[in-house]
Short mmCIF file of C-alpha atoms in Angstrom, two decimals:
data_model
loop_
_atom_site.label_atom_id
_atom_site.label_comp_id
_atom_site.label_asym_id
_atom_site.label_seq_id
_atom_site.Cartn_x
_atom_site.Cartn_y
_atom_site.Cartn_z
CA MET R 145 89.87 41.84 15.17
CA ALA R 146 93.01 40.80 17.01
CA GLY R 147 92.33 39.11 20.29
CA ASN R 148 88.76 38.24 19.36
CA ASP R 149 89.38 35.20 17.20
CA GLY R 150 87.93 32.86 19.82
CA ARG R 151 84.77 34.82 20.49
CA ARG R 152 81.72 32.96 19.66
CA GLY R 153 79.16 34.92 17.70
CA ALA R 154 75.40 34.78 18.16
CA VAL R 155 74.13 31.49 16.91
CA ARG R 156 70.40 30.75 16.37
CA ARG R 157 69.64 27.41 17.83
CA SER R 158 67.17 25.32 15.88
CA GLY R 159 64.04 24.42 17.72
CA SER R 160 64.59 26.94 20.47
CA LYS R 161 61.02 28.24 20.33
CA LYS R 162 58.75 27.19 23.11
CA GLY R 163 55.56 25.28 22.55
CA PRO R 164 54.68 22.22 20.48
CA LYS R 165 56.49 21.51 17.26
CA VAL R 166 54.66 21.22 13.98
CA GLY R 167 53.47 17.70 13.43
CA THR R 168 54.40 16.35 16.83
CA GLY R 169 51.07 16.72 18.48
CA GLY R 170 52.75 18.32 21.44
CA HIS R 171 54.84 16.81 24.18
CA SER R 172 54.21 15.51 27.67
CA ARG R 173 51.23 17.26 29.21
CA LYS R 174 50.50 19.26 26.07
CA LYS R 175 50.35 16.31 23.71
CA LEU R 176 47.04 15.68 21.88
CA GLU R 177 44.99 12.56 22.46
CA GLY R 178 43.36 10.92 19.41
CA ARG R 179 39.60 10.23 19.31
CA GLY R 180 40.01 6.76 17.94
CA PRO R 181 38.27 5.35 14.83
CA THR R 182 35.25 7.22 13.42
CA PRO R 183 31.98 5.61 14.58
CA LYS R 184 29.61 4.20 12.00
CA ALA R 185 26.98 6.62 10.72
CA GLU R 186 24.18 4.64 12.38
CA ASP R 187 25.96 4.94 15.76
CA ARG R 188 26.17 8.73 15.64
CA THR R 189 23.11 10.08 17.45
CA TYR R 190 22.92 13.19 15.27
CA HIS R 191 23.05 11.28 11.96
CA ALA R 192 19.97 10.39 9.89
CA ALA R 193 21.24 6.81 9.68
CA HIS R 194 20.92 6.55 13.46
CA LYS R 195 17.22 7.46 13.27
CA ARG R 196 16.71 4.86 10.57
CA LYS R 197 18.46 2.29 12.73
CA LEU R 198 16.18 3.09 15.69
CA ALA R 199 13.10 2.87 13.46
CA ARG R 200 14.29 -0.46 12.06
CA GLU R 201 14.92 -1.86 15.52
CA ALA R 202 11.50 -0.65 16.70
CA GLN R 203 9.82 -2.31 13.71
CA GLU R 204 11.70 -5.55 14.36
CA GLU R 205 10.61 -5.45 18.00
CA ARG R 206 6.99 -4.88 16.98
CA GLU R 207 7.13 -7.81 14.56
CA ALA R 208 8.71 -9.99 17.23
CA ALA R 209 6.00 -8.97 19.70
CA ILE R 210 3.30 -9.85 17.16
CA ALA R 211 4.97 -13.21 16.52
CA ARG R 212 5.11 -13.92 20.27
CA ALA R 213 1.47 -12.95 20.66
CA ARG R 214 0.41 -15.14 17.74
CA ALA R 215 2.25 -18.05 19.28
CA LYS R 216 0.03 -17.71 22.35
CA THR R 217 -3.32 -17.00 20.65
CA SER R 218 -5.88 -19.75 20.17
CA ILE R 219 -6.50 -18.72 16.53
CA LYS R 220 -4.14 -20.52 14.18
CA VAL R 221 -4.80 -19.78 10.51
CA PRO R 222 -3.26 -22.43 8.26
CA SER R 223 -1.32 -21.59 5.12
CA GLY R 224 -3.58 -20.91 2.15
CA HIS R 225 -6.34 -19.50 4.36
CA GLU R 226 -7.02 -16.02 5.71
CA LEU R 227 -9.37 -14.16 8.01
CA ILE R 228 -12.15 -11.77 7.09
CA ALA R 229 -13.04 -9.57 10.06
CA GLY R 230 -15.85 -7.13 10.81
CA ARG R 231 -19.60 -7.61 10.73
CA ASN R 232 -20.31 -6.16 7.29
CA PRO R 233 -17.35 -7.78 5.45
CA VAL R 234 -18.09 -11.15 7.07
CA ALA R 235 -21.80 -10.98 6.25
CA GLU R 236 -21.12 -9.90 2.65
CA ALA R 237 -18.64 -12.73 2.18
CA VAL R 238 -21.16 -15.28 3.41
CA ARG R 239 -23.91 -13.84 1.19
CA ALA R 240 -21.57 -14.04 -1.80
CA GLY R 241 -21.11 -17.77 -1.16
CA VAL R 242 -17.51 -17.62 0.04
CA PRO R 243 -16.84 -21.00 1.72
CA VAL R 244 -16.32 -20.63 5.47
CA SER R 245 -13.97 -22.95 7.35
CA ARG R 246 -14.47 -21.55 10.88
CA VAL R 247 -16.25 -18.68 12.62
CA PHE R 248 -14.65 -16.87 15.55
CA VAL R 249 -16.89 -14.88 17.88
CA ALA R 250 -15.84 -12.79 20.88
CA GLY R 251 -18.66 -12.24 23.37
CA SER R 252 -22.39 -12.55 22.72
CA LEU R 253 -23.79 -12.38 19.21
CA GLY R 254 -26.18 -9.45 19.66
CA ASP R 255 -26.25 -8.54 15.96
CA ASP R 256 -28.38 -9.76 13.07
CA ARG R 257 -25.39 -9.92 10.73
CA VAL R 258 -23.38 -12.10 13.11
CA GLU R 259 -26.36 -14.39 13.65
CA GLU R 260 -26.75 -14.66 9.88
CA VAL R 261 -23.10 -15.67 9.58
CA VAL R 262 -23.43 -18.27 12.34
CA ARG R 263 -26.51 -19.81 10.69
CA ALA R 264 -24.75 -19.92 7.29
CA ALA R 265 -21.65 -21.48 8.85
CA ALA R 266 -23.77 -24.10 10.58
CA GLY R 267 -25.37 -24.92 7.22
CA GLN R 268 -21.89 -25.47 5.77
CA GLY R 269 -20.81 -27.57 8.74
CA ALA R 270 -18.24 -24.95 9.82
CA PRO R 271 -17.60 -24.79 13.58
CA VAL R 272 -18.31 -21.64 15.56
CA LEU R 273 -15.60 -20.97 18.16
CA GLU R 274 -15.78 -18.55 21.07
CA VAL R 275 -12.53 -16.60 21.50
CA THR R 276 -11.34 -13.51 23.34
CA ARG R 277 -11.11 -10.06 21.82
CA ARG R 278 -7.37 -10.20 22.38
CA ASP R 279 -7.21 -13.33 20.22
CA LEU R 280 -9.02 -11.50 17.43
CA ASP R 281 -6.85 -8.40 17.91
CA VAL R 282 -3.72 -10.47 17.39
CA ALA R 283 -5.07 -12.64 14.58
CA THR R 284 -6.29 -9.62 12.57
CA ASP R 285 -3.19 -7.46 13.25
CA GLY R 286 -5.22 -4.96 15.24
CA ALA R 287 -7.98 -4.47 12.67
CA VAL R 288 -11.44 -3.34 13.81
CA HIS R 289 -13.01 -6.81 13.91
CA GLN R 290 -16.18 -5.91 15.92
CA GLY R 291 -15.96 -9.24 17.70
CA VAL R 292 -16.32 -11.53 14.68
CA ALA R 293 -14.10 -13.08 12.01
CA VAL R 294 -14.33 -15.99 9.62
CA GLU R 295 -11.60 -18.19 8.23
CA VAL R 296 -11.87 -18.63 4.46
CA PRO R 297 -9.65 -19.96 1.69
CA ALA R 298 -7.28 -17.36 0.27
CA TYR R 299 -8.97 -14.91 -2.10
CA GLU R 300 -9.54 -16.38 -5.54
CA TYR R 301 -8.60 -13.92 -8.26
CA THR R 302 -10.51 -13.85 -11.54
CA ASP R 303 -8.71 -14.82 -14.72
CA PHE R 304 -7.90 -11.75 -16.81
CA ASP R 305 -9.45 -13.04 -20.05
CA GLU R 306 -12.57 -14.04 -18.13
CA LEU R 307 -12.79 -10.58 -16.55
CA VAL R 308 -12.57 -8.83 -19.93
CA ALA R 309 -15.07 -11.17 -21.58
CA SER R 310 -17.52 -10.84 -18.69
CA SER R 311 -17.27 -7.05 -18.81
CA LEU R 312 -18.05 -6.98 -22.51
CA GLN R 313 -21.09 -9.19 -21.97
CA GLN R 314 -22.69 -6.85 -19.43
CA LEU R 315 -25.82 -4.91 -20.43
CA GLY R 316 -24.24 -1.51 -19.78
CA VAL R 317 -21.09 0.03 -21.24
CA PRO R 318 -18.04 -1.92 -19.98
CA LEU R 319 -15.94 -0.25 -17.29
CA LEU R 320 -12.79 -1.64 -15.67
CA VAL R 321 -10.35 -0.14 -13.18
CA ALA R 322 -6.59 -0.78 -13.21
CA LEU R 323 -4.21 0.14 -10.38
CA ASP R 324 -0.57 0.85 -11.22
CA GLN R 325 1.75 0.04 -8.29
CA VAL R 326 -0.77 0.89 -5.56
CA THR R 327 0.74 -0.91 -2.56
CA ASP R 328 -1.60 0.11 0.28
CA PRO R 329 -4.37 -2.47 0.93
CA HIS R 330 -6.52 0.32 2.41
CA ASN R 331 -6.48 2.03 -0.99
CA LEU R 332 -7.30 -1.21 -2.79
CA GLY R 333 -10.24 -1.84 -0.45
CA ALA R 334 -11.54 1.71 -0.95
CA VAL R 335 -11.21 1.37 -4.74
CA LEU R 336 -13.22 -1.86 -4.63
CA ARG R 337 -15.90 -0.05 -2.65
CA SER R 338 -16.05 2.79 -5.19
CA ALA R 339 -16.01 0.32 -8.07
CA GLY R 340 -19.02 -1.45 -6.60
CA ALA R 341 -20.82 1.84 -5.96
CA PHE R 342 -20.38 3.26 -9.48
CA GLY R 343 -20.90 0.15 -11.57
CA ALA R 344 -17.37 -0.93 -12.50
CA ASP R 345 -17.17 -4.50 -13.77
CA GLY R 346 -13.88 -5.35 -12.12
CA VAL R 347 -10.40 -4.28 -11.03
CA MET R 348 -6.98 -5.21 -12.41
CA ILE R 349 -3.81 -5.18 -10.33
CA PRO R 350 -0.26 -6.29 -11.18
CA GLU R 351 1.22 -9.30 -9.40
CA ARG R 352 4.32 -7.37 -8.29
CA ARG R 353 4.57 -4.10 -6.36
CA SER R 354 0.86 -4.06 -5.63
CA ALA R 355 -1.44 -4.68 -2.69
CA GLY R 356 -3.49 -7.85 -2.82
CA VAL R 357 -6.96 -8.65 -1.50
CA THR R 358 -6.08 -9.18 2.16
CA THR R 359 -8.06 -8.96 5.37
CA THR R 360 -7.48 -5.21 5.42
CA ALA R 361 -8.75 -4.78 1.85
CA TRP R 362 -11.81 -6.90 2.68
CA LYS R 363 -12.56 -4.74 5.70
CA VAL R 364 -12.17 -1.40 3.93
CA SER R 365 -14.20 -2.55 0.93
CA ALA R 366 -17.23 -3.00 3.24
CA GLY R 367 -18.08 -6.25 1.47
CA ALA R 368 -17.48 -5.02 -2.09
CA ALA R 369 -14.57 -7.48 -2.38
CA ALA R 370 -17.19 -10.23 -2.49
CA ARG R 371 -19.02 -8.60 -5.43
CA VAL R 372 -16.34 -6.88 -7.54
CA PRO R 373 -13.99 -9.36 -9.24
CA VAL R 374 -10.26 -8.68 -9.10
CA SER R 375 -7.77 -9.96 -11.66
CA ARG R 376 -4.04 -10.19 -10.98
CA VAL R 377 -2.00 -9.76 -14.14
CA THR R 378 1.66 -10.55 -14.74
CA ASN R 379 2.28 -7.46 -16.86
CA LEU R 380 -0.08 -4.50 -16.54
CA VAL R 381 1.09 -2.80 -19.76
CA ARG R 382 0.44 -5.97 -21.78
CA ALA R 383 -2.96 -6.37 -20.11
CA LEU R 384 -3.91 -2.79 -21.04
CA GLN R 385 -2.80 -3.41 -24.61
CA ASP R 386 -5.00 -6.53 -24.72
CA CYS R 387 -7.91 -4.44 -23.42
CA ARG R 388 -7.40 -1.98 -26.27
CA LYS R 389 -7.46 -4.85 -28.77
CA ALA R 390 -10.74 -5.99 -27.21
CA GLY R 391 -12.30 -2.57 -27.87
CA PHE R 392 -11.59 -0.65 -24.66
CA PHE R 393 -10.15 2.83 -24.44
CA VAL R 394 -7.49 3.25 -21.75
CA VAL R 395 -7.64 6.49 -19.75
CA GLY R 396 -5.02 7.33 -17.13
CA LEU R 397 -5.38 9.62 -14.11
CA ASP R 398 -2.43 11.97 -13.62
CA GLY R 399 -2.21 15.35 -11.92
CA GLY R 400 0.04 16.73 -14.66
CA SER R 401 -2.55 16.53 -17.43
CA ASP R 402 -4.25 19.66 -18.80
CA VAL R 403 -7.45 17.73 -19.58
CA SER R 404 -10.02 17.54 -16.79
CA VAL R 405 -11.82 14.29 -16.11
CA ARG R 406 -15.06 16.30 -16.48
CA ASP R 407 -14.21 16.91 -20.14
CA LEU R 408 -13.53 13.27 -20.94
CA PRO R 409 -15.17 12.51 -24.30
CA LEU R 410 -14.44 8.78 -23.94
CA ALA R 411 -16.61 8.41 -20.82
CA THR R 412 -19.44 6.80 -22.80
CA GLU R 413 -17.11 4.27 -24.48
CA PRO R 414 -15.86 0.91 -23.13
CA LEU R 415 -13.27 2.16 -20.67
CA VAL R 416 -10.33 1.10 -18.53
CA LEU R 417 -9.59 3.75 -15.90
CA VAL R 418 -5.97 3.57 -14.69
CA THR R 419 -4.79 5.08 -11.41
CA GLY R 420 -1.18 5.32 -10.29
CA ALA R 421 0.31 5.47 -6.81
CA GLU R 422 0.08 8.69 -4.84
CA GLY R 423 3.09 10.88 -5.52
CA ALA R 424 4.70 8.65 -8.15
CA GLY R 425 1.67 8.65 -10.43
CA LEU R 426 1.53 6.50 -13.54
CA SER R 427 4.67 4.64 -14.56
CA ARG R 428 6.16 5.69 -17.89
CA LEU R 429 5.15 2.62 -19.90
CA VAL R 430 1.60 2.62 -18.51
CA ARG R 431 1.24 6.31 -19.32
CA GLU R 432 2.44 5.71 -22.89
CA THR R 433 -0.16 2.94 -23.26
CA CYS R 434 -3.06 5.25 -22.38
CA ASP R 435 -5.27 6.66 -25.14
CA GLN R 436 -5.76 9.76 -23.00
CA VAL R 437 -4.50 11.11 -19.68
CA VAL R 438 -6.79 13.28 -17.55
CA SER R 439 -6.52 15.03 -14.20
CA ILE R 440 -8.83 16.04 -11.35
CA PRO R 441 -8.82 19.80 -10.66
CA ILE R 442 -7.80 20.41 -7.04
CA SER R 443 -6.74 23.36 -4.90
CA SER R 444 -3.11 24.45 -5.19
CA ALA R 445 -2.83 24.04 -1.42
CA VAL R 446 -3.05 20.24 -1.87
CA GLU R 447 -0.26 18.49 -3.75
CA SER R 448 -2.17 15.36 -4.78
CA LEU R 449 -5.03 12.99 -3.96
CA ASN R 450 -4.43 9.44 -2.89
CA ALA R 451 -5.24 6.64 -5.31
CA ALA R 452 -8.53 5.64 -3.71
CA VAL R 453 -9.97 9.16 -3.57
CA ALA R 454 -8.87 9.96 -7.13
CA THR R 455 -10.38 6.73 -8.45
CA GLY R 456 -13.65 7.33 -6.62
CA ILE R 457 -13.99 10.85 -8.05
CA ALA R 458 -13.18 9.69 -11.58
CA LEU R 459 -15.66 6.80 -11.38
CA TYR R 460 -18.34 9.22 -10.19
CA GLU R 461 -17.67 11.56 -13.12
CA VAL R 462 -17.80 8.70 -15.62
CA ALA R 463 -21.02 7.36 -14.07
CA SER R 464 -22.58 10.86 -14.21
CA VAL R 465 -21.73 11.34 -17.89
CA ARG R 466 -23.10 7.90 -18.73
CA ALA R 467 -26.31 8.57 -16.80
CA GLU R 468 -26.85 11.85 -18.66
CA ALA R 469 -26.17 10.19 -22.00
CA SER R 470 -28.58 7.37 -21.18
CA ALA R 471 -31.27 9.85 -20.14
CA ALA R 472 -30.80 11.87 -23.32
CA THR R 473 -31.08 8.74 -25.45
CA SER R 474 -34.27 7.59 -23.72
CA ASP R 475 -35.86 11.02 -24.26
#
């Protein structure tokens, strides 16, 4: 239109909207502040890794405290030796002829078993030392020592071939126990106790991933560790195969089997009873080596039995079947 050539029309200005622009993070007072780098998982208080870190640090502190306490205690156990603590385990060890290097007593004797140990130690020329209960607490890692402990050479394991041969030479039907990756020394000690109670000729354990005969195992076994030989084998599967060649049947305990240990027809035969770790059970190769796998019927409210309890029940069942068979034969 004439006369309007210079009129400026409406022009939309770019970026005229108020507020922060996309991607800018805002401006001046409205700008966003970054949180910095993401903390490690173990430093985030809500993360599971943080709980594991705290548990690890607590364990390290406990170990350091034990190390500091041991540095101050008067009981120094040299390498290649160990302590047996508790009145029954100590007395059983002495009766079994285990050589004693030293006897540690806290307080007055006041017990026939302790006096027996002191007399036996004197006969061997081993010194009897009076120590505090705190010394024994530290030296035995808090075990129930009942005021007495003896220092002995490290446990001497029985040769595997010797264990098998000795079992076959016994008057009764041979019976061995094998533990597959049972790492708790309390379980090993309890198995030794059950083995002694129900006539087993010995126990086999693998060298790796397995508890050994330690002070704890001695204590829990209530002295059975001095009577029941234990063999440490390099390869448990190979050892079981050698037992089969020697005339043994290998029976595994596993909760997944449909055959009850009460219905075990092999109970009266030369037997190796194999128990796996709680939860994990028998390893695949060990299970495949077994002639038969049996289970112990339990309530559905309980997921599984630990290795020591399961072994004790199975040994009792085997001993019962053998007793009945022996009685029937004698009649």
